[in-house]
PDB file of C-alpha atoms and ligand atoms in Angstrom:
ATOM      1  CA  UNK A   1     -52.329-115.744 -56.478  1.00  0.00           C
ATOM      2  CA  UNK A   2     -49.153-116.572 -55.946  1.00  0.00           C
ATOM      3  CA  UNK A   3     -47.021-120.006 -57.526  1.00  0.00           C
ATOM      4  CA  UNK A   4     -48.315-123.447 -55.548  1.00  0.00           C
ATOM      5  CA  UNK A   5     -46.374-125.156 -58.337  1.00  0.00           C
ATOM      6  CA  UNK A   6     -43.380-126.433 -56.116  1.00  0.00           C
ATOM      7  CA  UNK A   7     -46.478-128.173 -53.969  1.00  0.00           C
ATOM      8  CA  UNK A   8     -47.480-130.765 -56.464  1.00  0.00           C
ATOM      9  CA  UNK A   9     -46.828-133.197 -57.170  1.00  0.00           C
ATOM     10  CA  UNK A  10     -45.946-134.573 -54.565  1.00  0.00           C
ATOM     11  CA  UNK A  11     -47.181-131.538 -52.375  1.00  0.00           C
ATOM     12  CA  UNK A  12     -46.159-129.852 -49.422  1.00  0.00           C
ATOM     13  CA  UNK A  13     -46.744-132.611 -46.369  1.00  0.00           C
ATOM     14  CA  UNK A  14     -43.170-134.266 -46.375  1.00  0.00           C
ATOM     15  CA  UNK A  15     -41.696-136.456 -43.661  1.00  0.00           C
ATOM     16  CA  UNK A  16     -40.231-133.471 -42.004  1.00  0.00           C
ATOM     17  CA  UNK A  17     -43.905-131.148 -42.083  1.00  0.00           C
ATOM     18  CA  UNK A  18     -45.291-134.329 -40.667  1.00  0.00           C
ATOM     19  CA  UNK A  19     -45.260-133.876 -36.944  1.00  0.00           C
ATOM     20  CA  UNK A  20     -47.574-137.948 -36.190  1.00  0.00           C
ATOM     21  CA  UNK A  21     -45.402-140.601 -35.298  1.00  0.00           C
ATOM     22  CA  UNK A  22     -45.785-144.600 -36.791  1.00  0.00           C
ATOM     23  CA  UNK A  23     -48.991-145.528 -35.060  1.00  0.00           C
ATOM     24  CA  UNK A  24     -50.794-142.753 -36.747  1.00  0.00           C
ATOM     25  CA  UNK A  25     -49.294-143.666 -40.098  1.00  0.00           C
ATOM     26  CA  UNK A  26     -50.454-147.226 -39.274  1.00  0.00           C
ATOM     27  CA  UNK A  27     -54.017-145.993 -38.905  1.00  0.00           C
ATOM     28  CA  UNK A  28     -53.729-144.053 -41.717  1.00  0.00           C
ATOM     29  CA  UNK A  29     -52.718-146.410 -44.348  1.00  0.00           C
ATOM     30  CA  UNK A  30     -55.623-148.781 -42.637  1.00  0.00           C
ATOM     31  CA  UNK A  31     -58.131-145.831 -43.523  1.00  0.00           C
ATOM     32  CA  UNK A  32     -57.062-145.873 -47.004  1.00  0.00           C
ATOM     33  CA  UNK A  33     -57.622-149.889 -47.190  1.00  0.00           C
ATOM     34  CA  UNK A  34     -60.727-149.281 -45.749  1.00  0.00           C
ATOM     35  CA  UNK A  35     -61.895-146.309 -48.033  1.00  0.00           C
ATOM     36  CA  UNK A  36     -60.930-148.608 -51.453  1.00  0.00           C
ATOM     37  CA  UNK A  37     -63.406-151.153 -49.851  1.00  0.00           C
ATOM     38  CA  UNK A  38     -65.994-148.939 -49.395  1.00  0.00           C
ATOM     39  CA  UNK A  39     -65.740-147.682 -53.147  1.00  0.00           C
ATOM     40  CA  UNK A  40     -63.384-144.687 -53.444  1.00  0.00           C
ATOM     41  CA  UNK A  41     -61.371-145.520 -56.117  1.00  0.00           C
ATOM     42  CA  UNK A  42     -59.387-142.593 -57.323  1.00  0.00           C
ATOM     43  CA  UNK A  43     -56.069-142.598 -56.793  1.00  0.00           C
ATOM     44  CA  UNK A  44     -55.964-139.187 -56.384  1.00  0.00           C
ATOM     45  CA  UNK A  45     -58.017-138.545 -53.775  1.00  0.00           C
ATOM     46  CA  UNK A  46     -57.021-141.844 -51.854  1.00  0.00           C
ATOM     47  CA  UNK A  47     -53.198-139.960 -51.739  1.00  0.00           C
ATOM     48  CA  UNK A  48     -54.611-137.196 -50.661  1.00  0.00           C
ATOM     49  CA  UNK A  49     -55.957-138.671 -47.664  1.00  0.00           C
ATOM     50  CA  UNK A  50     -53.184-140.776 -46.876  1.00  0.00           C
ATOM     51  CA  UNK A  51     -50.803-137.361 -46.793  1.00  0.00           C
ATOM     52  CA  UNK A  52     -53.348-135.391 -44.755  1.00  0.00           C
ATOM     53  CA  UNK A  53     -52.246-136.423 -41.198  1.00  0.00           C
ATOM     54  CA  UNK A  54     -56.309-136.359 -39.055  1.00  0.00           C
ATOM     55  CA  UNK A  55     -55.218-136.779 -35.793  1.00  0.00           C
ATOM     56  CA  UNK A  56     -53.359-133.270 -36.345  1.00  0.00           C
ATOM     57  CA  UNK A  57     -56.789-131.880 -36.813  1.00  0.00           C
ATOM     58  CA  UNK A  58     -58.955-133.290 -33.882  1.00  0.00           C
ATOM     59  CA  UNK A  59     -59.261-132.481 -30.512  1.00  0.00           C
ATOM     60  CA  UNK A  60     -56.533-134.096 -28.310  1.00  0.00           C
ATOM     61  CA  UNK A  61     -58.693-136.284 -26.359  1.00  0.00           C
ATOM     62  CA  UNK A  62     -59.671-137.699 -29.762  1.00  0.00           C
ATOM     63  CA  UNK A  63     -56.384-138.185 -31.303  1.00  0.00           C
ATOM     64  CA  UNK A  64     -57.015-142.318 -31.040  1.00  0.00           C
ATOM     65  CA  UNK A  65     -60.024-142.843 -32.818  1.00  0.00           C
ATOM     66  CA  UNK A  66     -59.108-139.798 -35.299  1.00  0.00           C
ATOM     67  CA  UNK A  67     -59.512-142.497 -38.256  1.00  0.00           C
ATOM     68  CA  UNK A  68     -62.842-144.273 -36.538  1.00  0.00           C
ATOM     69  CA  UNK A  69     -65.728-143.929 -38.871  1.00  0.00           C
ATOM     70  CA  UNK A  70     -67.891-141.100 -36.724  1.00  0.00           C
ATOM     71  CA  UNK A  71     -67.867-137.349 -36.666  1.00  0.00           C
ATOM     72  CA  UNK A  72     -65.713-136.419 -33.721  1.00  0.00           C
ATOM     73  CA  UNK A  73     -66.685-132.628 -31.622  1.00  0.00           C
ATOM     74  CA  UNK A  74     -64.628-129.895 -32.309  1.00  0.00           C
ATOM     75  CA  UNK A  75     -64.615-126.110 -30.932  1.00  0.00           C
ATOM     76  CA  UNK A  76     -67.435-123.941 -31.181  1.00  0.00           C
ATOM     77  CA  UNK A  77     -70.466-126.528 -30.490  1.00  0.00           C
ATOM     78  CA  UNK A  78     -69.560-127.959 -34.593  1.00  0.00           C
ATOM     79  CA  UNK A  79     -68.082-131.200 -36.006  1.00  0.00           C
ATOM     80  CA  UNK A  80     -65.503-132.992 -37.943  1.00  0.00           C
ATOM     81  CA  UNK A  81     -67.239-134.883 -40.904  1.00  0.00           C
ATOM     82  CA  UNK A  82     -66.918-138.667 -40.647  1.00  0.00           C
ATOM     83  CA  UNK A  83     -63.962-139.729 -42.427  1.00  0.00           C
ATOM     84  CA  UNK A  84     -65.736-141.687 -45.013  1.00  0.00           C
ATOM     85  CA  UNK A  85     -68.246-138.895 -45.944  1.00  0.00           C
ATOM     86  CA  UNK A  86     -64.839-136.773 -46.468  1.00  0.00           C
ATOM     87  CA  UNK A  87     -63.689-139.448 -49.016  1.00  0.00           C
ATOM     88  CA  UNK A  88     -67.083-139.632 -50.854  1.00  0.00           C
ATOM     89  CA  UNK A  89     -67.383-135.986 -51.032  1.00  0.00           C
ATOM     90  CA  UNK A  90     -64.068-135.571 -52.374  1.00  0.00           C
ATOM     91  CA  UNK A  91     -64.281-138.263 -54.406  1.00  0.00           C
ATOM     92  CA  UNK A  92     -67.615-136.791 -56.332  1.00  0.00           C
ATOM     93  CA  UNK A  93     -66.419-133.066 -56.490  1.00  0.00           C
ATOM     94  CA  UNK A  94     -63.422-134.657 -58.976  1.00  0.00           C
ATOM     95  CA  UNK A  95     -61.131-131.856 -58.233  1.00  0.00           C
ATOM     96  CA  UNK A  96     -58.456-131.162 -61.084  1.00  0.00           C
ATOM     97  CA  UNK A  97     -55.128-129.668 -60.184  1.00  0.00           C
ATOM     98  CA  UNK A  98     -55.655-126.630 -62.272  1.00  0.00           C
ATOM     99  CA  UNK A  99     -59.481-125.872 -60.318  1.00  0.00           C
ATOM    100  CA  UNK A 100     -60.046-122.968 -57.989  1.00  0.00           C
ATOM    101  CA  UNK A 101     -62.109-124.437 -55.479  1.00  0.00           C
ATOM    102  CA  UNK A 102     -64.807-123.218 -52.831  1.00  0.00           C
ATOM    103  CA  UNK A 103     -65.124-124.598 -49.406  1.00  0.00           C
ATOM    104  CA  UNK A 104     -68.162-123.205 -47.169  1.00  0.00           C
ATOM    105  CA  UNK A 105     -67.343-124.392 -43.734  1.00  0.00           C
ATOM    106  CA  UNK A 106     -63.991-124.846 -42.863  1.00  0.00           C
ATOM    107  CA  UNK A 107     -64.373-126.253 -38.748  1.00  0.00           C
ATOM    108  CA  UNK A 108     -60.669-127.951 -38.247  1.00  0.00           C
ATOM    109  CA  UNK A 109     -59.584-127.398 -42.201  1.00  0.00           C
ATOM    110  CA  UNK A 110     -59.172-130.894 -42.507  1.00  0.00           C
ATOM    111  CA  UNK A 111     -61.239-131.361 -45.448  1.00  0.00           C
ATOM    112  CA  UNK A 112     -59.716-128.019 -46.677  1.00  0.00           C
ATOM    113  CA  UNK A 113     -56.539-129.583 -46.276  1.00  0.00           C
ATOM    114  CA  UNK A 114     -57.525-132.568 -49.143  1.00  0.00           C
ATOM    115  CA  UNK A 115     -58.429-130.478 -51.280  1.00  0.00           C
ATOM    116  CA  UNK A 116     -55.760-128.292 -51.312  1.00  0.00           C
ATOM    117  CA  UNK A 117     -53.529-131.499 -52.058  1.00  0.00           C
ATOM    118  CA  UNK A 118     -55.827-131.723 -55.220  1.00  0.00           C
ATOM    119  CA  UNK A 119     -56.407-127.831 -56.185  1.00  0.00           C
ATOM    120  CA  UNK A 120     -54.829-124.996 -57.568  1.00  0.00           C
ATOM    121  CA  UNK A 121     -56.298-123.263 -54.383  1.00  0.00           C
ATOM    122  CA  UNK A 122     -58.533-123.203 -51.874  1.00  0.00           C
ATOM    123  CA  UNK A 123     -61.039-120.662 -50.820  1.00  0.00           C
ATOM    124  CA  UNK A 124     -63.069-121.757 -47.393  1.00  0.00           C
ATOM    125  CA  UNK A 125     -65.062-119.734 -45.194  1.00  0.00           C
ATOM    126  CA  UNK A 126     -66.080-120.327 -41.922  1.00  0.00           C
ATOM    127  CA  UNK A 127     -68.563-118.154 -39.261  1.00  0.00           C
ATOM    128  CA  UNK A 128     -66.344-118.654 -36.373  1.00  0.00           C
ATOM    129  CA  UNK A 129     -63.192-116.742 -35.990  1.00  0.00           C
ATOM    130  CA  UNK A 130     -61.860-119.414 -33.622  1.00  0.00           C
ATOM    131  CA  UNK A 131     -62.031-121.843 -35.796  1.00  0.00           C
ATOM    132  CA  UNK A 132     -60.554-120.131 -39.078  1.00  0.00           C
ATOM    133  CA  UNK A 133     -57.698-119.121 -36.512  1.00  0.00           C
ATOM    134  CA  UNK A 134     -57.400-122.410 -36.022  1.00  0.00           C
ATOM    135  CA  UNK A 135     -57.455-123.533 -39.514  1.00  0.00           C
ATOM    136  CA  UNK A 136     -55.200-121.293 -40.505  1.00  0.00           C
ATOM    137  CA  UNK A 137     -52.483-122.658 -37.833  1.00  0.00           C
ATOM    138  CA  UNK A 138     -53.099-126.008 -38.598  1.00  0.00           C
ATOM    139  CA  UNK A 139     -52.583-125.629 -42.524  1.00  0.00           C
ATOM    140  CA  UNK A 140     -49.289-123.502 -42.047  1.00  0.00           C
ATOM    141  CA  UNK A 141     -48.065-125.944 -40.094  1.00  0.00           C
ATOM    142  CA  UNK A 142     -47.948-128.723 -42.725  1.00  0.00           C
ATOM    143  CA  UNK A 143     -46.534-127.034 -44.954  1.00  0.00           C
ATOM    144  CA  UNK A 144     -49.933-125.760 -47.158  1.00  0.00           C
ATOM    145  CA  UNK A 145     -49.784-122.227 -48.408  1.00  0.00           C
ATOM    146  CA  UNK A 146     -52.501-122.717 -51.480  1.00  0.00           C
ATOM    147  CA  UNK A 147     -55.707-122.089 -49.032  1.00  0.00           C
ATOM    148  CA  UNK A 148     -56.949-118.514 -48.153  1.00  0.00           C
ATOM    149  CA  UNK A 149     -59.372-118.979 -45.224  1.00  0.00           C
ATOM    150  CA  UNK A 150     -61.787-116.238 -44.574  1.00  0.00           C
ATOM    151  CA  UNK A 151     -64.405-115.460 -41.944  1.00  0.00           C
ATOM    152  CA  UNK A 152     -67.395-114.709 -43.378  1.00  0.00           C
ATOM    153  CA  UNK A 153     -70.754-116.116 -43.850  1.00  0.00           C
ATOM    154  CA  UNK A 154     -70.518-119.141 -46.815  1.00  0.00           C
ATOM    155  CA  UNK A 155     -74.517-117.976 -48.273  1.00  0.00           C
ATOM    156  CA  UNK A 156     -72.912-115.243 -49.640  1.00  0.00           C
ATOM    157  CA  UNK A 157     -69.697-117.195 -51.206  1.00  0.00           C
ATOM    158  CA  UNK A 158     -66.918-114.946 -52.279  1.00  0.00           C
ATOM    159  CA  UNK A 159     -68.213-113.129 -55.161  1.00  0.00           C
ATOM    160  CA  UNK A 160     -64.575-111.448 -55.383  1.00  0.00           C
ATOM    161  CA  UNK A 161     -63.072-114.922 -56.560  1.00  0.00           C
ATOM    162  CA  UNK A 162     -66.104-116.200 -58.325  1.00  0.00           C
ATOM    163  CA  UNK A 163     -66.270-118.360 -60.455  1.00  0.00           C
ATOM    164  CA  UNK A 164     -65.319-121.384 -59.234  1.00  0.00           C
ATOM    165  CA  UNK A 165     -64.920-124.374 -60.713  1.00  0.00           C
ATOM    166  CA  UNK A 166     -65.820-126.529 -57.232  1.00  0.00           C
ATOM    167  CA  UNK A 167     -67.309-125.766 -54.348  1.00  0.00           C
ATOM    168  CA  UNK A 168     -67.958-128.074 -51.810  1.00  0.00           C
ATOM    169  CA  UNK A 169     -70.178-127.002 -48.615  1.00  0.00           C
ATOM    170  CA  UNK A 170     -69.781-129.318 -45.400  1.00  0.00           C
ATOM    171  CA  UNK A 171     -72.834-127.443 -43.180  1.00  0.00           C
ATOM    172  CA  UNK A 172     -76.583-128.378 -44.764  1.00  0.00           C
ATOM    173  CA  UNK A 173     -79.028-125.630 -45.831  1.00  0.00           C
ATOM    174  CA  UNK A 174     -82.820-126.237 -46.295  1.00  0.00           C
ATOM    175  CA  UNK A 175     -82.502-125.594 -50.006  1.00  0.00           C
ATOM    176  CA  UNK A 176     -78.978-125.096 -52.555  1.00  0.00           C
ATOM    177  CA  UNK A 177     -78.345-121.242 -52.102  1.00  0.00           C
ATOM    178  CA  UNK A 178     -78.600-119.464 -55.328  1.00  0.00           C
ATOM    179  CA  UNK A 179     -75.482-117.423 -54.558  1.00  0.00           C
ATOM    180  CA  UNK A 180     -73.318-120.339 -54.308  1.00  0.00           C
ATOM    181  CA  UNK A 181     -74.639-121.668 -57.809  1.00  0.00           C
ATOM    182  CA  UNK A 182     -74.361-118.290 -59.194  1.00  0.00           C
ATOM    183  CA  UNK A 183     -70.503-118.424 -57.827  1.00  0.00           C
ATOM    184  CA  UNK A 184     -70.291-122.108 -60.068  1.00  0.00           C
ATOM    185  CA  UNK A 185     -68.136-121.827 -63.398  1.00  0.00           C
ATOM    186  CA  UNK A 186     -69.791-123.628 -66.666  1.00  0.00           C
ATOM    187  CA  UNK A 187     -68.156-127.042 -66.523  1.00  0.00           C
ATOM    188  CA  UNK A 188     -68.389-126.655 -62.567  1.00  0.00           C
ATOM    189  CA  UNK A 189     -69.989-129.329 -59.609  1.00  0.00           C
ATOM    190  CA  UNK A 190     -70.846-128.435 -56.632  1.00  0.00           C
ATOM    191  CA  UNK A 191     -71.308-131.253 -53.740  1.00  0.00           C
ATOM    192  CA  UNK A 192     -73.717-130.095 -51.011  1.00  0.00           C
ATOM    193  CA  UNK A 193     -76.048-131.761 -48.172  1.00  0.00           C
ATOM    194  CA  UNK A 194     -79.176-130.700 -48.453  1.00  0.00           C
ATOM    195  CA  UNK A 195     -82.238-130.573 -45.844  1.00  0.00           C
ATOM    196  CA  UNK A 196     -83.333-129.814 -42.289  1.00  0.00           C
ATOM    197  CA  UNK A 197     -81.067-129.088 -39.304  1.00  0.00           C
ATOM    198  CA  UNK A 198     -81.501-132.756 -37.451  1.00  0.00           C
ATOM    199  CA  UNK A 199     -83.871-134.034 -40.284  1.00  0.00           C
ATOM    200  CA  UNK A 200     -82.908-136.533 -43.104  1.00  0.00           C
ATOM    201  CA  UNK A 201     -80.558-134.541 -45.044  1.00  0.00           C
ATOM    202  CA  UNK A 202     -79.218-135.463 -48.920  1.00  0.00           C
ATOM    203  CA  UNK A 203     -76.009-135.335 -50.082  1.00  0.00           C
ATOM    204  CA  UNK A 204     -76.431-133.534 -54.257  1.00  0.00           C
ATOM    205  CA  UNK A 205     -73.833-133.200 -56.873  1.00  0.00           C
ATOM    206  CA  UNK A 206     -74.548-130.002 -58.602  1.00  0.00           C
ATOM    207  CA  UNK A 207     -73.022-129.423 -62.419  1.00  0.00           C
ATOM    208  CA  UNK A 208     -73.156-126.210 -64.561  1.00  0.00           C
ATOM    209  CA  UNK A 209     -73.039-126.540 -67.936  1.00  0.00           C
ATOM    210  CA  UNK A 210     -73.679-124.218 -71.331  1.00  0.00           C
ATOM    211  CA  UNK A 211     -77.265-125.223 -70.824  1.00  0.00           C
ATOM    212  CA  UNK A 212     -77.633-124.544 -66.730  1.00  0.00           C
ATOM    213  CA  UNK A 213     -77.967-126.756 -63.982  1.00  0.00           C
ATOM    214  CA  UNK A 214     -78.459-130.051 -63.212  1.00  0.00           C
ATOM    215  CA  UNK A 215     -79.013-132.136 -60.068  1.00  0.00           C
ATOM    216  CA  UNK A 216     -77.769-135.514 -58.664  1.00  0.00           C
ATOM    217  CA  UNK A 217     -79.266-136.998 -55.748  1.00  0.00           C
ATOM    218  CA  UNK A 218     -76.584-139.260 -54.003  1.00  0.00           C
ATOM    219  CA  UNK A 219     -76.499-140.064 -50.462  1.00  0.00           C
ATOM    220  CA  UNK A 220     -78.192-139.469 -47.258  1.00  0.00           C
ATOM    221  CA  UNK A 221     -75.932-137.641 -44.403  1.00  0.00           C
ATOM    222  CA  UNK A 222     -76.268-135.746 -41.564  1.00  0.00           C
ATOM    223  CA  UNK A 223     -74.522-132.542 -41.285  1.00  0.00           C
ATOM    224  CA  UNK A 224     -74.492-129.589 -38.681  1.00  0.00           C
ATOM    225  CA  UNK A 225     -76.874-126.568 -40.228  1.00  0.00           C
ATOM    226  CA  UNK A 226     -75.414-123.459 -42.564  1.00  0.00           C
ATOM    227  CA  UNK A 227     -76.489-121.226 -39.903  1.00  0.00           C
ATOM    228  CA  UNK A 228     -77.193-117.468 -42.168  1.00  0.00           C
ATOM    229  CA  UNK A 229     -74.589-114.967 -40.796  1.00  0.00           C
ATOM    230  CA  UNK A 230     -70.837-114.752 -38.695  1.00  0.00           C
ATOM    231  CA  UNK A 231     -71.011-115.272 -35.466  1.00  0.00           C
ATOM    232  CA  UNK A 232     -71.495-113.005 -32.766  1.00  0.00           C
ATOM    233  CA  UNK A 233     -69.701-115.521 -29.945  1.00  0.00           C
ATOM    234  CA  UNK A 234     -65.429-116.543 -30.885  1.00  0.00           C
TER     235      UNK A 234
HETATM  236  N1  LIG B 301     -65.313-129.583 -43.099  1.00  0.00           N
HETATM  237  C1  LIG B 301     -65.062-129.367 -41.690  1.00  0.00           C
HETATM  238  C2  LIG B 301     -66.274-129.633 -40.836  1.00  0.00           C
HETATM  239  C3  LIG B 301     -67.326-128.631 -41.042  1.00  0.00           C
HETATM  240  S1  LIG B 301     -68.590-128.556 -39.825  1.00  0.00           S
HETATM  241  C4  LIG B 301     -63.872-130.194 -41.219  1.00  0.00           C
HETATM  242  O1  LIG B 301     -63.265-130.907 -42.036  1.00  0.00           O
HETATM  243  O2  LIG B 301     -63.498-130.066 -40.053  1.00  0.00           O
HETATM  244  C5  LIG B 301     -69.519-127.248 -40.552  1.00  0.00           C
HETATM  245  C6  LIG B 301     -68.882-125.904 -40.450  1.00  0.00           C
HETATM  246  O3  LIG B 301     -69.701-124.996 -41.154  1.00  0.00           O
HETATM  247  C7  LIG B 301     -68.768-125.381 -39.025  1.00  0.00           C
HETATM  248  O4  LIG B 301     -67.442-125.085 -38.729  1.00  0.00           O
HETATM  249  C8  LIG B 301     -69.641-124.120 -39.043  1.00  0.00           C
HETATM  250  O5  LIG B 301     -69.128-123.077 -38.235  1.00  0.00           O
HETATM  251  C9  LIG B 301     -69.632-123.747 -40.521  1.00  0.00           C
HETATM  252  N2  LIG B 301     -70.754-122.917 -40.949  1.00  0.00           N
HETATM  253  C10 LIG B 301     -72.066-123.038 -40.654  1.00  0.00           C
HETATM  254  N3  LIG B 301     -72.792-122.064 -41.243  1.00  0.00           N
HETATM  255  C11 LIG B 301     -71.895-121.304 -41.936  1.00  0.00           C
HETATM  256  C12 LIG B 301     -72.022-120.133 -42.754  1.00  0.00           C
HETATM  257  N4  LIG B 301     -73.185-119.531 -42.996  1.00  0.00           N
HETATM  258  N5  LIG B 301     -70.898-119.626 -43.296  1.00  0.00           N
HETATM  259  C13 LIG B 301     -69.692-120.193 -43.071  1.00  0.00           C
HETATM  260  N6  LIG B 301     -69.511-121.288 -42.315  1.00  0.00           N
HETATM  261  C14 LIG B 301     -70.601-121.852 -41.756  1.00  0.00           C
END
C-alpha cells in the first residue's frame, strides 16, 4: 500500500483536478443543504460529498439532474444510487480515516469516490469490465490514487485484503453472504440492502464484535441484484 497521506486532509479533488464549472458547484452545495435537512449530519461525510464532483460520474445526457434525488442509468443495463441513499449509506458505515474499506459494486465509482475521501483505501469490485475501466478513469482523473478497483465477482470479497474494517455493498442479495461477513474485522460494520431482485429490499447495518454479529434493520431501498459471477458480456 503505498502513502495516501498527502490526500487528507484536505484530499486530492482541488480546484485544478476539478474539471465542473459554477453551476455544478451551485448544485452541489444545494445537495449538501438538502442532505443536512434530510438528517446527515456528519461533517465528514457532508465534505465528502460536496468535493466529489457527480455530474463527472453520470452519463452525459444526465449531467443536469446529476444532483436530482433518483437513480440515474448508467452502462451495462445498472444504476447510479440515488444521491440521498449514497449519503445515508455513508453516513451509517462511519468510515474512519485510518479504515481499509470494501466496496462490492463499483458501477460509475462515485460512491467509491466518497469513501475514498474518508478511507485509508478503497477496495471495490465490480462484474463488468466496462465499468471498472471506467471507474478507474474517472478516479485518476480527480486526482484519487487510494482505490484499487478489481473485476471480480463481490460474493467472494477479496480474501487477499481481508479483513476489513467496512464494507459497503451497493447491489442487493437475497440473504448477507457469509464470505463478506467472514471478510469483516472485529470492531467492523458492514451496510448492505438486503432482499429480492424487484421486491421490497432492506437496507442492514452489520457490526462484528469480540462476541460475533449483530444486525440493524434500517431502511427500505431498492437496489439492482448482486448477480453471482463476472460477466460474460463488456
Ligand atoms: N455504487 C455504484 C452503483 C452500483 S450499481 C455507483 O456509485 O455508481 C450495482 C453494481 O453492482 C453494478 O455496477 C453491478 O455490475 C455490480 N454487481 C452486481 N453483482 C455483482 C457481483 N456479484 N460482484 C461485483 N459487482 C456486482
Amino acid at each position: 500500500m503505498s502513502d495516501h497521506s498527502e490526500n487528507r486532509p484536505n484530499g486530492p479533488i482541488d480546484d485544478a483536478g476539478d474539471p465542473t464549472d459554477d453551476a455544478d458547484r451551485q448544485r452541489r452545495a444545494e445537495f449538501i443543504l438538502m442532505m443536512r435537512a434530510r438528517g446527515i449530519r456528519n461533517r465528514r461525510v457532508l465534505s465528502a460529498l460536496e468535493r466529489v464532483p457527480r455530474q463527472v460520474f453520470v452519463e452525459a445526457g444526465y449531467r443536469d439532474i446529476a444532483y436530482a434525488d433518483r437513480a440515474l442509468p448508467i452502462s451495462c443495463g445498472q444504476t447510479i444510487s440515488q444521491p440521498f441513499i449514497v449519503a445515508y449509506m455513508t453516513d451509517q458505515l462511519d468510515v474512519r480515516e485510518t479504515d481499509t474499506v470494501l466496496e462490492i459494486g463499483t458501477g460509475t465509482g462515485y460512491q467509491t469516490a466518497v469513501l475514498a475521501l474518508l478511507a485509508d483505501h478503497v477496495y471495490s469490485i465490480d462484474r463488468y469490465r466496462t465499468l471498472v475501466e471506467n471507474a478507474e478513469r474517472r478516479l485518476a482523473a480527480l486526482g484519487i490514487a487510494n482505490v484499487t478497483v478489481t473485476l471480480g465477482d463481490g460474493y467472494y470479497g477479496l480474501p487477499d485484503e481481508a479483513p476489513f474494517d467496512r464494507i459497503m455493498v451497493t447491489a442487493a442479495s437475497p440473504e448477507v453472504p457469509s464470505t463478506l461477513e467472514e471478510q469483516l474485522a472485529v470492531g467492523g460494520v458492514m451496510v448492505i440492502p438486503v432482499g429480492p431482485e424487484g421486491g421490497v429490499q432492506t437496507l442492514y447495518r452489520i457490526e462484528r464484535s469480540e462476541d460475533g454479529l449483530s444486525r440493524t434493520r434500517l431502511i427500505d431501498v431498492r437496489f439492482v441484484p448482486l448477480v453471482p459471477g463476472t460477466a460474460r458480456q463488456l
